[in-house]
Amino acid sequence: MVDINPDIIVQLIVGVGSSILAFLLMLIKIPQSEYHFKLVTSKMAIVISFLICGFMMFFAVSMHGSPQIRDWDLFAMLTIYIVVHFSTSIITYSMTSLLKSEKYRWHTLFIPGLFISAVVSFLLLDSFKSPDRHYFWFMCAIALVTFLMQSFIYIRHFAKAYKTSLQELENYYDEDESHKLSWVRFCYIIAMLSNLFILVYIILYCFLDYKPGIAHIYTAFYLIYMLYLTSNFISFIGSHKLVLDAVARPALSAAFFRRRESERTKKKVQEEELNIDREFLKLDKALEKWVEQKSYCEYAKSREETARELNTTKEVLHHYFLVRKGIDFKTWRTQLRIEEAKRLLLENRDVSTNIIGEAAGFSDRSNFHRQFVRIVGCTPKQWRDSGGRP
């Protein structure tokens, strides 16, 4: 029977647990898509964070009983703090990778952050072994200030990325799909709260005369947090397509076409313009038939799926509306749906406005009311009650 010191049992369990979770994540196959690289990047960032945790836990276990470790509880707290310091940078990078478009790059923020975490960790461990306690506590103060500053910068950066991604999602889908990204934000909030909570435990350790395994409590809690993060990330991979279509890459704009034309020879530009004209002529007929069939009333369809129905691509469809109609496809389709809703409201006065909204192509009640008020200037009920003359 193996005799395990109870002082190191928590670190040993967390070290093994984080290593197993890292291994399981590495085995998970990411589905091929335009977003494949981002998902892999995010997954590997989490794997690295878990491996760092495992390494620090095994390092703490290996140092137990060493004459250099005069206060084991404080050393255990120090090791989990180092894990958290690295995790703050890595988890932010992982979660942001799920959100931001390729045009946004923040490696200039992430890489220096890891370097700072490595330097702080080395100085903390070195100062802990020093007989000068003032030097150690001074380094602890420096580490805490650095940690708080980094956390503040990362939180602001994530909030900006999240806002940008919500806008991209809104531009891509007619319905309110913001809940598809809610897991990323919620999980990041949990991650940062879990990381920042280490400060509470450090303060408790410093000011409590009786230290009831504070380091062990937080270390065990951190394993629960890693389990939560892993399960949610795996769930996100399984149901990611709707969000990923919208945020994987920015929509092709008219500026993109102009830039391509300037880079090509005059002959190629003329050929491309001719091809675009042909595409536009086909789209004119396809859209006319599409409107006659009231296909715009079918909700829960992305622009890419609609483009396939029209036998074109979402890039050509986007360019067509900018050039021919001067508005975005989403705005045009929403106007058609509102016109249909206006007609249905007057012809079916006994039918609920929510059902009318669904029949017109809106799967979300609040989105229907918001769009109706924005375009018509009154609520669906006011439109019906006034007989179409609010």
C-alpha positions as a printed NumPy array, in Angstrom:
array([[  0.   ,   0.   ,   0.   ],
       [  1.36 ,   3.42 ,  -1.008],
       [  1.711,   5.859,   1.87 ],
       [  0.81 ,   9.379,   0.645],
       [  1.405,  12.395,   2.837],
       [ -1.985,  14.087,   3.477],
       [ -0.306,  17.507,   3.093],
       [  0.245,  16.919,  -0.614],
       [ -2.852,  14.906,  -1.503],
       [ -4.79 ,  17.922,  -2.888],
       [ -1.881,  19.083,  -5.054],
       [ -1.4  ,  15.535,  -6.299],
       [ -5.09 ,  15.144,  -7.225],
       [ -5.216,  18.516,  -8.979],
       [ -1.954,  17.813, -10.818],
       [ -3.229,  14.477, -12.102],
       [ -6.68 ,  15.897, -12.85 ],
       [ -5.422,  18.887, -14.846],
       [ -3.047,  16.643, -16.821],
       [ -5.885,  14.238, -17.677],
       [ -8.136,  17.127, -18.769],
       [ -5.35 ,  18.505, -20.968],
       [ -4.878,  15.068, -22.534],
       [ -8.626,  14.666, -23.168],
       [ -8.831,  18.075, -24.841],
       [ -5.896,  17.201, -27.1  ],
       [ -7.746,  14.061, -28.23 ],
       [-10.872,  15.982, -29.233],
       [-11.126,  16.424, -32.985],
       [-12.198,  19.877, -34.128],
       [-14.704,  19.847, -37.038],
       [-13.357,  21.27 , -40.288],
       [-14.725,  24.732, -41.025],
       [-13.61 ,  28.263, -41.811],
       [-13.252,  28.631, -38.067],
       [-11.123,  25.491, -37.643],
       [ -7.866,  27.322, -36.906],
       [ -9.466,  29.55 , -34.281],
       [-11.02 ,  26.604, -32.463],
       [ -7.743,  24.699, -32.463],
       [ -5.91 ,  27.789, -31.205],
       [ -8.414,  28.265, -28.41 ],
       [ -8.32 ,  24.586, -27.465],
       [ -4.51 ,  24.445, -27.354],
       [ -4.399,  27.578, -25.206],
       [ -6.621,  25.86 , -22.632],
       [ -4.467,  22.718, -22.868],
       [ -1.339,  24.766, -22.136],
       [ -3.048,  26.403, -19.161],
       [ -3.956,  22.973, -17.745],
       [ -0.449,  21.618, -18.341],
       [  1.067,  24.58 , -16.498],
       [ -1.27 ,  23.825, -13.596],
       [ -0.234,  20.163, -13.622],
       [  3.46 ,  21.062, -13.752],
       [  3.197,  23.501, -10.825],
       [  1.249,  21.005,  -8.729],
       [  3.839,  18.266,  -9.324],
       [  6.596,  20.798,  -8.65 ],
       [  4.973,  21.676,  -5.316],
       [  4.694,  17.99 ,  -4.426],
       [  8.374,  17.443,  -5.278],
       [  9.394,  20.338,  -3.003],
       [  7.459,  19.055,   0.017],
       [  9.814,  18.363,   2.896],
       [ 12.64 ,  20.377,   1.353],
       [ 14.613,  22.478,   3.874],
       [ 14.065,  25.48 ,   1.607],
       [ 10.304,  25.237,   2.185],
       [  9.862,  26.585,   5.684],
       [  6.114,  27.256,   5.315],
       [  4.426,  24.573,   3.196],
       [  0.953,  26.17 ,   3.226],
       [  2.37 ,  29.486,   2.018],
       [  4.399,  27.71 ,  -0.684],
       [  1.29 ,  25.819,  -1.829],
       [ -0.57 ,  29.137,  -2.038],
       [  2.32 ,  30.585,  -4.011],
       [  2.26 ,  27.787,  -6.594],
       [ -1.471,  28.075,  -7.232],
       [ -1.07 ,  31.866,  -7.533],
       [  1.55 ,  31.321, -10.26 ],
       [ -0.908,  29.008, -12.05 ],
       [ -3.583,  31.687, -11.846],
       [ -1.207,  34.399, -13.092],
       [ -0.484,  32.392, -16.241],
       [ -4.118,  31.328, -16.584],
       [ -5.294,  34.952, -16.69 ],
       [ -3.326,  35.572, -19.882],
       [ -3.945,  32.189, -21.495],
       [ -7.685,  31.916, -20.854],
       [ -8.195,  35.469, -22.11 ],
       [ -6.308,  34.551, -25.264],
       [ -8.365,  31.371, -25.639],
       [-11.753,  33.026, -25.191],
       [-10.822,  35.99 , -27.403],
       [ -9.694,  33.603, -30.131],
       [-13.267,  32.312, -30.286],
       [-14.582,  35.795, -30.932],
       [-12.377,  38.09 , -32.906],
       [-12.104,  38.395, -36.655],
       [ -8.796,  37.862, -38.398],
       [ -8.301,  41.607, -38.814],
       [ -7.864,  41.912, -35.042],
       [ -4.575,  40.664, -33.672],
       [ -3.442,  40.971, -30.091],
       [ -0.332,  38.802, -29.934],
       [  1.541,  41.994, -29.027],
       [ -0.491,  41.974, -25.795],
       [ -0.582,  38.229, -25.1  ],
       [  3.109,  37.344, -25.58 ],
       [  4.434,  40.155, -23.328],
       [  1.807,  39.102, -20.785],
       [  3.199,  35.562, -20.701],
       [  6.732,  36.933, -20.416],
       [  5.723,  39.108, -17.456],
       [  4.019,  36.113, -15.812],
       [  7.181,  34.032, -16.246],
       [  9.418,  36.755, -14.773],
       [  7.07 ,  37.332, -11.829],
       [  6.888,  33.588, -11.149],
       [ 10.666,  33.21 , -11.169],
       [ 11.174,  36.181,  -8.831],
       [  8.467,  34.952,  -6.45 ],
       [  9.984,  31.478,  -6.16 ],
       [ 13.47 ,  32.96 ,  -5.773],
       [ 12.356,  35.4  ,  -3.093],
       [ 10.516,  32.626,  -1.201],
       [ 13.799,  30.756,  -0.782],
       [ 15.555,  33.908,   0.402],
       [ 16.06 ,  34.368,   4.164],
       [ 15.046,  38.012,   3.753],
       [ 11.288,  38.005,   4.408],
       [ 10.978,  41.699,   3.528],
       [ 12.257,  40.924,   0.045],
       [  9.698,  38.131,  -0.33 ],
       [  6.726,  40.246,   0.741],
       [  7.927,  43.088,  -1.462],
       [  7.91 ,  40.708,  -4.447],
       [  4.448,  39.504,  -3.424],
       [  3.204,  43.102,  -3.544],
       [  4.782,  43.621,  -6.975],
       [  3.216,  40.375,  -8.222],
       [ -0.251,  41.326,  -6.974],
       [ -0.121,  44.79 ,  -8.55 ],
       [  1.055,  43.275, -11.834],
       [ -1.679,  40.672, -11.681],
       [ -4.398,  43.276, -11.104],
       [ -3.129,  45.507, -13.919],
       [ -2.977,  42.592, -16.364],
       [ -6.454,  41.422, -15.36 ],
       [ -7.894,  44.894, -15.907],
       [ -6.32 ,  45.154, -19.382],
       [ -7.455,  41.658, -20.369],
       [-11.021,  42.195, -19.167],
       [-11.283,  45.424, -21.172],
       [ -9.858,  43.715, -24.239],
       [-12.275,  40.784, -23.981],
       [-15.241,  43.132, -23.514],
       [-14.288,  44.946, -26.727],
       [-13.911,  41.656, -28.612],
       [-17.273,  40.436, -27.328],
       [-19.023,  43.625, -28.394],
       [-17.459,  43.393, -31.87 ],
       [-18.538,  39.764, -32.243],
       [-22.111,  40.551, -31.21 ],
       [-22.207,  43.209, -33.917],
       [-20.899,  40.725, -36.502],
       [-23.509,  38.196, -35.4  ],
       [-26.268,  40.801, -35.671],
       [-25.087,  41.832, -39.141],
       [-25.057,  38.218, -40.338],
       [-28.389,  36.966, -38.951],
       [-31.765,  38.676, -38.907],
       [-32.818,  37.139, -35.614],
       [-31.422,  37.855, -32.188],
       [-28.691,  35.238, -31.852],
       [-26.68 ,  36.912, -29.085],
       [-27.447,  34.004, -26.758],
       [-25.225,  31.842, -28.961],
       [-22.22 ,  33.75 , -27.619],
       [-23.421,  33.974, -24.023],
       [-21.449,  30.864, -23.014],
       [-18.166,  32.478, -24.021],
       [-18.841,  35.581, -21.936],
       [-20.22 ,  33.654, -18.951],
       [-17.324,  31.22 , -18.968],
       [-14.828,  34.073, -19.176],
       [-16.495,  35.835, -16.252],
       [-16.278,  32.631, -14.211],
       [-12.63 ,  32.237, -15.245],
       [-11.656,  35.756, -14.213],
       [-13.611,  35.598, -10.952],
       [-11.921,  32.274, -10.155],
       [ -8.545,  33.838, -10.887],
       [ -9.186,  37.054,  -8.979],
       [-10.544,  35.111,  -6.013],
       [ -6.993,  33.985,  -5.268],
       [ -6.452,  37.457,  -3.793],
       [ -9.1  ,  36.767,  -1.158],
       [ -7.354,  33.566,  -0.14 ],
       [ -3.965,  35.28 ,   0.045],
       [ -5.412,  38.018,   2.275],
       [ -7.044,  35.384,   4.491],
       [ -3.748,  33.556,   4.751],
       [ -1.856,  36.698,   5.719],
       [ -4.287,  37.915,   8.375],
       [ -5.686,  34.74 ,   9.927],
       [ -3.782,  33.252,  12.848],
       [ -5.435,  29.904,  12.187],
       [ -4.972,  28.78 ,   8.593],
       [ -7.476,  25.952,   7.944],
       [ -5.957,  24.596,   4.748],
       [ -6.726,  27.74 ,   2.759],
       [ -4.359,  26.756,  -0.043],
       [ -5.928,  23.293,  -0.269],
       [ -9.454,  24.726,  -0.446],
       [ -8.629,  27.042,  -3.34 ],
       [ -6.557,  24.399,  -5.15 ],
       [ -9.443,  21.921,  -5.012],
       [-11.833,  24.622,  -6.177],
       [ -9.551,  25.322,  -9.142],
       [ -9.898,  21.72 , -10.299],
       [-13.7  ,  22.125, -10.27 ],
       [-13.305,  25.27 , -12.35 ],
       [-11.153,  23.397, -14.896],
       [-13.776,  20.661, -15.155],
       [-16.438,  23.299, -15.782],
       [-14.353,  25.043, -18.437],
       [-13.592,  21.764, -20.214],
       [-17.215,  20.59 , -20.326],
       [-18.454,  23.916, -21.677],
       [-15.722,  24.139, -24.283],
       [-16.521,  20.636, -25.547],
       [-20.213,  21.563, -25.69 ],
       [-19.37 ,  24.723, -27.614],
       [-17.384,  22.754, -30.197],
       [-20.372,  20.497, -30.772],
       [-22.796,  23.361, -31.443],
       [-20.571,  26.076, -32.85 ],
       [-21.612,  26.365, -36.493],
       [-24.247,  29.094, -36.203],
       [-21.911,  31.482, -34.408],
       [-18.836,  30.541, -36.376],
       [-20.419,  31.311, -39.73 ],
       [-20.93 ,  34.87 , -38.557],
       [-17.614,  35.587, -36.827],
       [-15.19 ,  33.407, -38.769],
       [-14.432,  36.113, -41.302],
       [-15.751,  39.584, -42.122],
       [-18.296,  39.929, -44.907],
       [-16.782,  40.788, -48.288],
       [-17.312,  44.487, -48.892],
       [-17.35 ,  46.73 , -51.93 ],
       [-13.951,  48.031, -50.856],
       [-12.623,  44.512, -51.197],
       [-13.829,  44.346, -54.798],
       [-12.268,  47.718, -55.574],
       [ -8.981,  46.633, -54.018],
       [ -8.964,  43.457, -56.086],
       [ -9.643,  45.452, -59.266],
       [ -6.769,  47.828, -58.588],
       [ -4.403,  44.883, -58.239],
       [ -5.38 ,  43.201, -61.497],
       [ -4.688,  44.114, -65.069],
       [ -7.255,  46.047, -67.08 ],
       [ -8.192,  42.977, -69.065],
       [ -8.886,  40.895, -65.974],
       [-10.923,  43.699, -64.461],
       [-13.099,  43.855, -67.561],
       [-13.593,  40.099, -67.5  ],
       [-14.536,  40.232, -63.82 ],
       [-16.998,  43.057, -64.386],
       [-18.57 ,  41.069, -67.195],
       [-18.865,  38.029, -64.94 ],
       [-20.383,  40.146, -62.168],
       [-22.934,  41.586, -64.613],
       [-23.906,  38.069, -65.612],
       [-24.183,  37.067, -61.967],
       [-26.333,  40.107, -61.269],
       [-28.687,  39.306, -64.165],
       [-29.148,  35.782, -62.847],
       [-29.7  ,  37.16 , -59.356],
       [-32.363,  39.575, -60.628],
       [-34.443,  36.655, -61.888],
       [-33.702,  34.417, -58.913],
       [-34.67 ,  37.132, -56.418],
       [-37.861,  37.935, -58.313],
       [-38.939,  34.304, -58.056],
       [-37.724,  34.158, -54.441],
       [-39.935,  37.119, -53.508],
       [-42.962,  35.703, -55.376],
       [-42.649,  32.495, -53.376],
       [-42.322,  34.562, -50.158],
       [-39.17 ,  32.697, -49.231],
       [-38.2  ,  35.703, -47.123],
       [-40.745,  34.458, -44.565],
       [-38.554,  31.443, -43.783],
       [-36.6  ,  32.226, -40.63 ],
       [-33.55 ,  30.658, -38.944],
       [-31.599,  30.765, -42.189],
       [-28.183,  32.294, -42.536],
       [-27.195,  34.467, -45.45 ],
       [-25.033,  31.652, -46.753],
       [-28.007,  29.272, -46.897],
       [-30.115,  31.896, -48.665],
       [-27.308,  32.485, -51.164],
       [-27.258,  28.778, -51.964],
       [-31.018,  28.88 , -52.614],
       [-30.373,  31.696, -55.095],
       [-27.544,  29.724, -56.704],
       [-24.872,  32.237, -55.754],
       [-22.474,  33.002, -52.898],
       [-22.966,  35.254, -49.891],
       [-20.116,  37.503, -51.126],
       [-21.779,  38.07 , -54.525],
       [-25.157,  38.536, -52.816],
       [-23.655,  41.124, -50.469],
       [-22.025,  43.002, -53.374],
       [-25.222,  42.846, -55.453],
       [-27.259,  44.627, -52.795],
       [-24.619,  47.265, -52.199],
       [-24.395,  48.041, -55.929],
       [-27.973,  47.495, -57.155],
       [-30.086,  48.471, -54.161],
       [-27.738,  50.512, -51.996],
       [-28.719,  48.623, -48.837],
       [-27.664,  45.462, -47.074],
       [-29.484,  42.186, -47.824],
       [-30.533,  41.865, -44.19 ],
       [-32.193,  45.303, -44.217],
       [-33.975,  44.546, -47.506],
       [-35.281,  41.196, -46.293],
       [-36.421,  42.708, -42.989],
       [-38.406,  45.345, -44.902],
       [-40.133,  42.61 , -46.913],
       [-41.022,  40.766, -43.741],
       [-42.422,  43.905, -42.128],
       [-44.569,  44.614, -45.198],
       [-45.882,  41.056, -45.025],
       [-46.58 ,  41.456, -41.303],
       [-48.479,  44.707, -41.936],
       [-50.709,  42.929, -44.445],
       [-51.29 ,  39.902, -42.211],
       [-52.128,  42.056, -39.2  ],
       [-54.995,  43.72 , -41.047],
       [-56.276,  40.562, -42.73 ],
       [-56.129,  38.385, -39.589],
       [-57.335,  40.557, -36.736],
       [-58.083,  37.623, -34.418],
       [-54.582,  36.146, -34.715],
       [-51.948,  36.953, -32.098],
       [-49.277,  39.447, -33.154],
       [-46.64 ,  36.897, -32.092],
       [-48.037,  34.363, -34.546],
       [-48.176,  37.057, -37.239],
       [-44.507,  37.801, -36.573],
       [-43.58 ,  34.156, -36.989],
       [-45.623,  33.894, -40.177],
       [-43.787,  36.922, -41.569],
       [-40.395,  35.351, -40.858],
       [-39.438,  36.478, -37.347],
       [-38.617,  33.654, -34.954],
       [-38.01 ,  36.015, -32.045],
       [-40.898,  38.03 , -30.585],
       [-38.806,  40.908, -29.257],
       [-36.929,  41.219, -32.55 ],
       [-40.235,  41.412, -34.479],
       [-41.575,  44.207, -32.269],
       [-38.273,  46.085, -32.344],
       [-37.986,  45.924, -36.143],
       [-41.664,  46.816, -36.64 ],
       [-41.414,  49.915, -34.451],
       [-38.159,  50.953, -36.115],
       [-39.543,  50.7  , -39.677],
       [-43.252,  51.518, -39.267],
       [-43.049,  53.884, -36.318],
       [-45.634,  52.107, -34.144],
       [-46.197,  48.724, -32.534],
       [-47.923,  45.889, -34.407],
       [-50.97 ,  46.282, -32.139],
       [-51.206,  50.013, -32.826],
       [-50.979,  49.32 , -36.552],
       [-53.805,  46.799, -36.392],
       [-56.037,  48.881, -34.088],
       [-55.708,  51.921, -36.339],
       [-56.507,  49.96 , -39.49 ],
       [-53.089,  50.686, -40.939],
       [-53.297,  54.448, -40.255],
       [-51.554,  55.038, -36.923]])
